[in-house]
Amino acid sequence: MPRPIQATIHTAAVQHNLARARRAAVDANVWAVVKANAYGHGIERVFDALRAADGFALLDLSEAERIRQLGWRGPVLLLEGVFEPRDLETCSRLNLWHAVHCDQQIDWLAAHKTQAPHRVFLKMNSGMNRLGFTPERYRAAWARLNALTQVDEIGFITHFSDADGPRGIDHQLQVFLETTQDLPGERTVSNSAAMLLRGREDDVRCDWVRAGIVLYGSSPDYPQRTIADWELEPTMTLSGRLIGVQHLQKGDTVGYGSTYTAQAPMTIGVVTCGYADGYPRHCGTGTPVLVDGVRTQLVGRVSMDMLTVDLTHVPGAVMGSEVTLWGKASNGAVLPVDEVAQAAGTVGYELMCALAARVPVVVD
């Protein structure tokens, strides 16, 4: 039989989370963000569940091609725009909208020969300091774009650096609104965190919201709020099985580096999952795990193909027992990916995106 590990994609949960995003954004159009192969879920696997979105936002032309091949005829937005002049030909062929964040992209558009003008979103660097024109240069960039016959409608986009934190969004939102207040065109500012926290405010909601991690069952402001607080459902389950049971005496150690020492006689289980499957190596003793739907903890160091868990409080566990590394157990118990990510010192996004290619994926 194949090695007993798999990831399960819960498409009903994806649909539920999209509906939740719509409720948060009231009447705004919703971009379903499917970059990074739909945050590790697989674009083809979640496409049908996301058909109710108003558009898809992503990074790669290859991903845009896949969306079109699946039959989507609505808006598709390239969040980082094009990377070289010939990409504009693909944008014309696939009817892609694209961000413009630098002078070079405007130069490429000016030299581009096309019969169909492009729909673009002009990116403002309102404080994130990654991509975009500073507020001082923004209107000049708009004027250049507006003068091009190669450009049709111009929208306006920025990205918040602290929507999920105490600093918040007001400092960036104010400069964006002041700079664009009398310019015609659609606006999009909200990521998942801003949408959930402030989506009922007109200036935050704007014309479009960008639903990213909210679609995939992770809380954008964990641990302040959990997915249960936001009424979200887990969309990916990573599960394995017990393939070994060891009975330890006081003083016995576990795994590479002997990082865990038994303080009393105990039973541990060996699980078919390791860092080669995408489970973080730096998850240490105490990281939550479900065995047969019962919460327990990881002990010792995660190795390439295996990890070990405490079975002290799961006396019924045997060879073949189900182990839920994150997601939903067969009995309905939920282990949010955010909890595992916190133990690894990262975010749920990374864990889902890092799912290894060797892990079989099934769609629920």
CSV table of C-alpha atoms in Angstrom, one decimal:
chain,number,residue,atom,x,y,z
A,1,MET,CA,0.0,0.0,0.0
A,2,PRO,CA,1.1,3.6,-0.4
A,3,ARG,CA,2.7,5.4,2.5
A,4,PRO,CA,-0.2,6.4,4.7
A,5,ILE,CA,-0.1,10.2,4.5
A,6,GLN,CA,-2.4,12.5,2.5
A,7,ALA,CA,-3.7,16.0,2.3
A,8,THR,CA,-7.5,16.5,1.9
A,9,ILE,CA,-8.9,19.6,0.3
A,10,HIS,CA,-12.4,20.5,1.6
A,11,THR,CA,-14.1,22.3,-1.2
A,12,ALA,CA,-17.3,22.9,0.7
A,13,ALA,CA,-15.2,24.8,3.3
A,14,VAL,CA,-13.7,26.9,0.5
A,15,GLN,CA,-17.2,27.8,-0.6
A,16,HIS,CA,-18.2,28.6,2.9
A,17,ASN,CA,-15.2,30.8,3.4
A,18,LEU,CA,-15.9,32.7,0.2
A,19,ALA,CA,-19.4,33.4,1.3
A,20,ARG,CA,-18.0,34.6,4.7
A,21,ALA,CA,-15.8,37.0,2.8
A,22,ARG,CA,-18.7,38.3,0.9
A,23,ARG,CA,-20.6,39.0,4.1
A,24,ALA,CA,-17.6,40.9,5.5
A,25,ALA,CA,-17.3,43.0,2.3
A,26,VAL,CA,-21.0,43.8,1.9
A,27,ASP,CA,-21.5,44.9,-1.7
A,28,ALA,CA,-17.9,45.0,-2.9
A,29,ASN,CA,-16.6,42.8,-5.7
A,30,VAL,CA,-14.4,39.9,-4.4
A,31,TRP,CA,-11.1,38.8,-5.9
A,32,ALA,CA,-10.4,35.2,-5.1
A,33,VAL,CA,-6.6,35.2,-4.6
A,34,VAL,CA,-5.2,32.0,-6.0
A,35,LYS,CA,-1.5,32.8,-6.1
A,36,ALA,CA,1.0,30.1,-5.0
A,37,ASN,CA,-1.2,27.5,-6.6
A,38,ALA,CA,-4.2,28.6,-4.5
A,39,TYR,CA,-2.0,28.7,-1.3
A,40,GLY,CA,-0.9,25.1,-1.9
A,41,HIS,CA,-4.4,23.7,-2.4
A,42,GLY,CA,-4.2,23.5,-6.2
A,43,ILE,CA,-6.0,25.9,-8.5
A,44,GLU,CA,-7.8,23.1,-10.3
A,45,ARG,CA,-9.0,21.6,-7.1
A,46,VAL,CA,-10.6,24.8,-5.7
A,47,PHE,CA,-11.7,26.4,-8.9
A,48,ASP,CA,-15.3,25.2,-8.9
A,49,ALA,CA,-15.6,26.2,-5.2
A,50,LEU,CA,-14.5,29.7,-6.1
A,51,ARG,CA,-16.7,30.3,-9.2
A,52,ALA,CA,-18.9,32.6,-7.2
A,53,ALA,CA,-16.1,35.1,-6.9
A,54,ASP,CA,-16.1,38.1,-9.2
A,55,GLY,CA,-12.5,37.7,-10.3
A,56,PHE,CA,-9.3,35.8,-9.7
A,57,ALA,CA,-6.1,37.5,-8.6
A,58,LEU,CA,-2.7,35.8,-8.9
A,59,LEU,CA,0.9,36.3,-9.9
A,60,ASP,CA,2.1,34.0,-12.6
A,61,LEU,CA,1.0,34.0,-16.3
A,62,SER,CA,1.0,30.2,-16.1
A,63,GLU,CA,-1.6,30.4,-13.4
A,64,ALA,CA,-3.6,32.8,-15.4
A,65,GLU,CA,-3.5,30.5,-18.3
A,66,ARG,CA,-4.8,27.7,-16.1
A,67,ILE,CA,-7.7,29.8,-14.9
A,68,ARG,CA,-8.7,30.5,-18.5
A,69,GLN,CA,-8.3,26.9,-19.5
A,70,LEU,CA,-10.8,26.0,-16.7
A,71,GLY,CA,-13.3,28.1,-18.5
A,72,TRP,CA,-13.2,31.4,-16.5
A,73,ARG,CA,-14.1,34.4,-18.7
A,74,GLY,CA,-14.3,37.0,-16.0
A,75,PRO,CA,-11.6,39.3,-14.7
A,76,VAL,CA,-8.2,38.0,-13.9
A,77,LEU,CA,-5.7,40.3,-12.2
A,78,LEU,CA,-1.9,40.0,-12.2
A,79,LEU,CA,-1.0,41.4,-8.7
A,80,GLU,CA,2.6,42.1,-9.6
A,81,GLY,CA,2.0,43.1,-13.2
A,82,VAL,CA,4.2,41.9,-16.0
A,83,PHE,CA,7.8,41.0,-15.8
A,84,GLU,CA,9.0,41.8,-19.3
A,85,PRO,CA,7.5,43.5,-22.4
A,86,ARG,CA,6.4,40.3,-24.2
A,87,ASP,CA,4.2,39.5,-21.2
A,88,LEU,CA,1.9,42.2,-22.4
A,89,GLU,CA,1.1,40.0,-25.5
A,90,THR,CA,-0.1,37.3,-23.2
A,91,CYS,CA,-2.2,39.8,-21.3
A,92,SER,CA,-3.8,40.8,-24.6
A,93,ARG,CA,-4.4,37.2,-25.6
A,94,LEU,CA,-5.9,36.1,-22.3
A,95,ASN,CA,-7.6,39.5,-21.5
A,96,LEU,CA,-5.7,39.9,-18.2
A,97,TRP,CA,-5.9,43.0,-16.0
A,98,HIS,CA,-2.5,43.8,-14.5
A,99,ALA,CA,-0.9,46.0,-11.8
A,100,VAL,CA,1.5,48.8,-12.8
A,101,HIS,CA,4.0,49.6,-10.1
A,102,CYS,CA,7.0,51.1,-11.8
A,103,ASP,CA,8.1,53.4,-14.6
A,104,GLN,CA,9.5,50.5,-16.6
A,105,GLN,CA,6.1,48.9,-16.8
A,106,ILE,CA,4.7,52.1,-18.2
A,107,ASP,CA,7.5,52.3,-20.7
A,108,TRP,CA,6.7,48.7,-21.9
A,109,LEU,CA,3.0,49.7,-22.3
A,110,ALA,CA,3.9,52.8,-24.3
A,111,ALA,CA,6.0,50.6,-26.7
A,112,HIS,CA,3.4,47.8,-26.9
A,113,LYS,CA,1.4,47.3,-30.1
A,114,THR,CA,-2.1,46.2,-29.4
A,115,GLN,CA,-5.6,46.6,-30.8
A,116,ALA,CA,-7.2,46.0,-27.4
A,117,PRO,CA,-6.3,48.6,-24.7
A,118,HIS,CA,-5.3,47.2,-21.4
A,119,ARG,CA,-7.1,47.4,-18.0
A,120,VAL,CA,-4.6,48.3,-15.3
A,121,PHE,CA,-4.4,49.0,-11.6
A,122,LEU,CA,-1.9,51.6,-10.7
A,123,LYS,CA,-0.1,50.6,-7.5
A,124,MET,CA,0.6,53.0,-4.7
A,125,ASN,CA,3.4,52.5,-2.2
A,126,SER,CA,1.4,53.9,0.7
A,127,GLY,CA,3.9,52.7,3.4
A,128,MET,CA,4.5,49.0,2.7
A,129,ASN,CA,7.7,49.9,0.8
A,130,ARG,CA,7.7,47.0,-1.5
A,131,LEU,CA,6.1,47.8,-4.9
A,132,GLY,CA,4.4,50.9,-6.1
A,133,PHE,CA,4.8,54.6,-6.8
A,134,THR,CA,5.1,56.9,-3.7
A,135,PRO,CA,2.3,59.3,-3.2
A,136,GLU,CA,4.5,62.1,-4.4
A,137,ARG,CA,5.0,60.4,-7.8
A,138,TYR,CA,1.6,58.7,-8.1
A,139,ARG,CA,-0.4,61.3,-10.0
A,140,ALA,CA,2.4,61.8,-12.5
A,141,ALA,CA,2.4,58.1,-13.2
A,142,TRP,CA,-1.4,58.2,-13.6
A,143,ALA,CA,-1.0,61.0,-16.1
A,144,ARG,CA,1.5,59.0,-18.1
A,145,LEU,CA,-0.8,56.0,-18.2
A,146,ASN,CA,-3.9,58.0,-18.9
A,147,ALA,CA,-2.2,59.5,-22.0
A,148,LEU,CA,-1.5,56.1,-23.5
A,149,THR,CA,-3.8,54.7,-26.2
A,150,GLN,CA,-2.6,51.2,-25.0
A,151,VAL,CA,-4.5,51.7,-21.7
A,152,ASP,CA,-8.2,51.6,-21.2
A,153,GLU,CA,-9.4,51.9,-17.6
A,154,ILE,CA,-7.1,52.7,-14.8
A,155,GLY,CA,-7.9,51.4,-11.3
A,156,PHE,CA,-6.1,52.1,-8.0
A,157,ILE,CA,-4.5,49.6,-5.7
A,158,THR,CA,-2.4,49.6,-2.5
A,159,HIS,CA,-1.5,47.0,0.1
A,160,PHE,CA,-1.6,47.4,3.9
A,161,SER,CA,1.4,46.4,6.0
A,162,ASP,CA,-0.3,46.2,9.4
A,163,ALA,CA,-4.0,45.4,8.8
A,164,ASP,CA,-3.6,42.5,11.2
A,165,GLY,CA,-1.7,44.4,13.9
A,166,PRO,CA,-2.0,47.2,16.4
A,167,ARG,CA,-0.7,49.9,14.0
A,168,GLY,CA,-3.6,49.3,11.7
A,169,ILE,CA,-4.4,50.7,8.3
A,170,ASP,CA,-5.4,54.4,8.9
A,171,HIS,CA,-2.0,55.9,8.2
A,172,GLN,CA,-1.9,54.2,4.7
A,173,LEU,CA,-5.5,54.5,3.9
A,174,GLN,CA,-5.5,58.3,4.5
A,175,VAL,CA,-2.6,58.9,2.1
A,176,PHE,CA,-4.2,56.6,-0.5
A,177,LEU,CA,-7.6,58.4,-0.3
A,178,GLU,CA,-6.1,61.9,-0.4
A,179,THR,CA,-3.9,61.1,-3.4
A,180,THR,CA,-6.6,59.5,-5.5
A,181,GLN,CA,-9.7,61.3,-4.3
A,182,ASP,CA,-10.5,63.1,-7.6
A,183,LEU,CA,-9.2,60.4,-10.0
A,184,PRO,CA,-11.8,58.3,-11.9
A,185,GLY,CA,-11.5,54.5,-11.6
A,186,GLU,CA,-12.1,51.5,-9.3
A,187,ARG,CA,-10.2,51.1,-6.1
A,188,THR,CA,-9.0,48.1,-4.1
A,189,VAL,CA,-7.2,48.3,-0.8
A,190,SER,CA,-8.4,45.5,1.5
A,191,ASN,CA,-6.6,42.2,2.0
A,192,SER,CA,-8.2,39.5,4.2
A,193,ALA,CA,-7.4,41.2,7.5
A,194,ALA,CA,-8.7,44.6,6.5
A,195,MET,CA,-11.8,43.0,5.0
A,196,LEU,CA,-12.7,41.1,8.1
A,197,LEU,CA,-11.8,43.9,10.6
A,198,ARG,CA,-13.0,47.0,8.7
A,199,GLY,CA,-14.9,45.7,5.6
A,200,ARG,CA,-18.1,47.5,6.4
A,201,GLU,CA,-16.5,50.9,6.1
A,202,ASP,CA,-16.9,52.4,2.6
A,203,ASP,CA,-13.4,53.7,2.4
A,204,VAL,CA,-11.9,50.3,3.3
A,205,ARG,CA,-14.3,48.1,1.3
A,206,CYS,CA,-13.9,50.2,-1.9
A,207,ASP,CA,-14.9,48.6,-5.2
A,208,TRP,CA,-12.9,45.3,-4.8
A,209,VAL,CA,-11.6,43.3,-1.9
A,210,ARG,CA,-8.8,40.8,-2.2
A,211,ALA,CA,-9.8,37.6,-0.4
A,212,GLY,CA,-6.6,35.6,0.2
A,213,ILE,CA,-6.0,33.6,3.4
A,214,VAL,CA,-9.6,34.0,4.5
A,215,LEU,CA,-10.6,31.6,1.8
A,216,TYR,CA,-8.2,28.9,3.0
A,217,GLY,CA,-9.3,28.5,6.6
A,218,SER,CA,-6.6,30.5,8.4
A,219,SER,CA,-7.2,33.5,10.6
A,220,PRO,CA,-5.3,36.6,9.4
A,221,ASP,CA,-4.9,38.0,12.9
A,222,TYR,CA,-4.3,34.8,14.9
A,223,PRO,CA,-3.9,34.5,17.9
A,224,GLN,CA,-6.1,37.5,18.6
A,225,ARG,CA,-8.9,35.8,16.8
A,226,THR,CA,-9.2,32.2,15.6
A,227,ILE,CA,-11.0,30.7,12.6
A,228,ALA,CA,-13.9,29.9,15.0
A,229,ASP,CA,-14.1,33.6,15.9
A,230,TRP,CA,-14.2,34.5,12.3
A,231,GLU,CA,-16.7,31.7,11.4
A,232,LEU,CA,-14.2,30.2,9.0
A,233,GLU,CA,-13.7,26.5,8.2
A,234,PRO,CA,-10.4,24.6,7.6
A,235,THR,CA,-9.9,23.9,3.9
A,236,MET,CA,-6.9,21.6,4.1
A,237,THR,CA,-6.3,18.6,6.3
A,238,LEU,CA,-2.8,16.9,6.5
A,239,SER,CA,-3.2,13.5,8.0
A,240,GLY,CA,-1.0,10.4,8.6
A,241,ARG,CA,-1.1,7.2,10.5
A,242,LEU,CA,0.6,5.6,13.5
A,243,ILE,CA,3.2,3.1,12.1
A,244,GLY,CA,4.9,2.3,15.4
A,245,VAL,CA,4.3,2.4,19.2
A,246,GLN,CA,7.1,2.6,21.8
A,247,HIS,CA,6.9,2.2,25.6
A,248,LEU,CA,9.4,4.4,27.4
A,249,GLN,CA,10.8,4.3,30.9
A,250,LYS,CA,11.7,7.3,32.9
A,251,GLY,CA,14.9,8.8,31.5
A,252,ASP,CA,14.5,7.4,27.9
A,253,THR,CA,15.1,9.9,25.2
A,254,VAL,CA,13.3,10.4,21.9
A,255,GLY,CA,14.6,11.1,18.4
A,256,TYR,CA,17.6,12.9,16.9
A,257,GLY,CA,19.5,14.9,19.4
A,258,SER,CA,17.7,13.3,22.3
A,259,THR,CA,15.8,16.6,22.7
A,260,TYR,CA,13.0,15.0,24.7
A,261,THR,CA,13.5,12.9,27.9
A,262,ALA,CA,10.6,10.9,29.4
A,263,GLN,CA,9.9,12.1,33.0
A,264,ALA,CA,7.9,8.9,33.8
A,265,PRO,CA,6.9,5.7,32.0
A,266,MET,CA,5.0,6.7,28.9
A,267,THR,CA,3.8,5.5,25.5
A,268,ILE,CA,4.7,7.3,22.2
A,269,GLY,CA,3.5,6.8,18.7
A,270,VAL,CA,5.5,7.1,15.4
A,271,VAL,CA,3.7,9.1,12.7
A,272,THR,CA,4.1,9.0,8.9
A,273,CYS,CA,5.0,12.6,8.5
A,274,GLY,CA,8.2,14.6,8.5
A,275,TYR,CA,9.8,17.7,7.1
A,276,ALA,CA,10.1,16.2,3.7
A,277,ASP,CA,6.3,16.2,3.6
A,278,GLY,CA,6.2,19.9,4.4
A,279,TYR,CA,5.7,19.7,8.2
A,280,PRO,CA,8.0,22.2,9.8
A,281,ARG,CA,11.2,20.7,11.3
A,282,HIS,CA,11.3,23.5,13.9
A,283,CYS,CA,8.0,22.4,15.5
A,284,GLY,CA,9.1,21.3,18.9
A,285,THR,CA,7.8,19.3,21.8
A,286,GLY,CA,4.3,20.5,22.7
A,287,THR,CA,3.1,21.2,19.2
A,288,PRO,CA,-0.6,20.1,19.1
A,289,VAL,CA,-1.5,17.0,17.2
A,290,LEU,CA,-4.8,14.9,17.0
A,291,VAL,CA,-4.7,11.1,17.4
A,292,ASP,CA,-8.0,9.5,16.6
A,293,GLY,CA,-9.4,13.0,17.1
A,294,VAL,CA,-8.0,13.4,20.6
A,295,ARG,CA,-5.6,16.3,21.2
A,296,THR,CA,-2.1,15.4,22.2
A,297,GLN,CA,1.3,16.7,21.5
A,298,LEU,CA,4.5,16.1,19.5
A,299,VAL,CA,7.5,15.0,21.4
A,300,GLY,CA,11.1,15.1,20.3
A,301,ARG,CA,12.5,16.4,17.0
A,302,VAL,CA,10.7,16.2,13.7
A,303,SER,CA,12.8,14.1,11.2
A,304,MET,CA,12.6,13.8,7.5
A,305,ASP,CA,9.9,11.1,7.3
A,306,MET,CA,8.6,10.7,10.8
A,307,LEU,CA,7.6,12.4,14.0
A,308,THR,CA,6.6,11.1,17.4
A,309,VAL,CA,3.6,11.9,19.6
A,310,ASP,CA,2.6,11.4,23.2
A,311,LEU,CA,-0.1,8.7,23.5
A,312,THR,CA,-0.4,9.1,27.3
A,313,HIS,CA,-4.0,10.4,27.0
A,314,VAL,CA,-4.9,8.4,24.0
A,315,PRO,CA,-4.9,4.9,25.4
A,316,GLY,CA,-7.0,3.5,22.6
A,317,ALA,CA,-4.4,4.4,19.9
A,318,VAL,CA,-3.0,1.5,17.9
A,319,MET,CA,-1.0,0.8,14.8
A,320,GLY,CA,-3.0,2.5,12.0
A,321,SER,CA,-4.7,5.1,14.1
A,322,GLU,CA,-5.5,8.4,12.3
A,323,VAL,CA,-3.2,11.3,13.1
A,324,THR,CA,-4.3,14.8,12.1
A,325,LEU,CA,-1.3,17.2,11.7
A,326,TRP,CA,-3.7,20.1,11.0
A,327,GLY,CA,-7.2,20.4,9.7
A,328,LYS,CA,-10.2,18.2,10.5
A,329,ALA,CA,-10.2,14.7,12.0
A,330,SER,CA,-12.7,12.0,11.0
A,331,ASN,CA,-14.6,12.6,14.2
A,332,GLY,CA,-15.0,16.3,13.4
A,333,ALA,CA,-12.4,17.6,15.8
A,334,VAL,CA,-10.5,20.5,14.4
A,335,LEU,CA,-6.9,21.4,14.7
A,336,PRO,CA,-6.5,24.8,13.0
A,337,VAL,CA,-3.3,25.2,10.9
A,338,ASP,CA,-2.7,28.5,12.8
A,339,GLU,CA,-2.0,26.6,16.0
A,340,VAL,CA,0.7,24.4,14.4
A,341,ALA,CA,2.1,27.4,12.6
A,342,GLN,CA,2.4,29.3,15.9
A,343,ALA,CA,4.4,26.4,17.3
A,344,ALA,CA,6.7,26.7,14.3
A,345,GLY,CA,7.1,30.4,14.7
A,346,THR,CA,5.4,31.1,11.4
A,347,VAL,CA,1.9,31.6,9.8
A,348,GLY,CA,-0.6,29.1,8.5
A,349,TYR,CA,0.0,30.4,4.9
A,350,GLU,CA,3.5,29.0,4.9
A,351,LEU,CA,2.5,25.6,6.1
A,352,MET,CA,-0.2,25.2,3.4
A,353,CYS,CA,2.0,26.6,0.6
A,354,ALA,CA,4.9,24.3,1.7
A,355,LEU,CA,3.0,21.0,1.3
A,356,ALA,CA,5.4,18.7,-0.4
A,357,ALA,CA,4.8,17.3,-3.8
A,358,ARG,CA,5.3,13.7,-2.5
A,359,VAL,CA,2.1,14.0,-0.4
A,360,PRO,CA,-0.9,12.6,-2.2
A,361,VAL,CA,-3.8,15.1,-2.4
A,362,VAL,CA,-7.5,14.1,-2.4
A,363,VAL,CA,-10.6,16.3,-2.8
A,364,ASP,CA,-13.4,16.0,-0.3
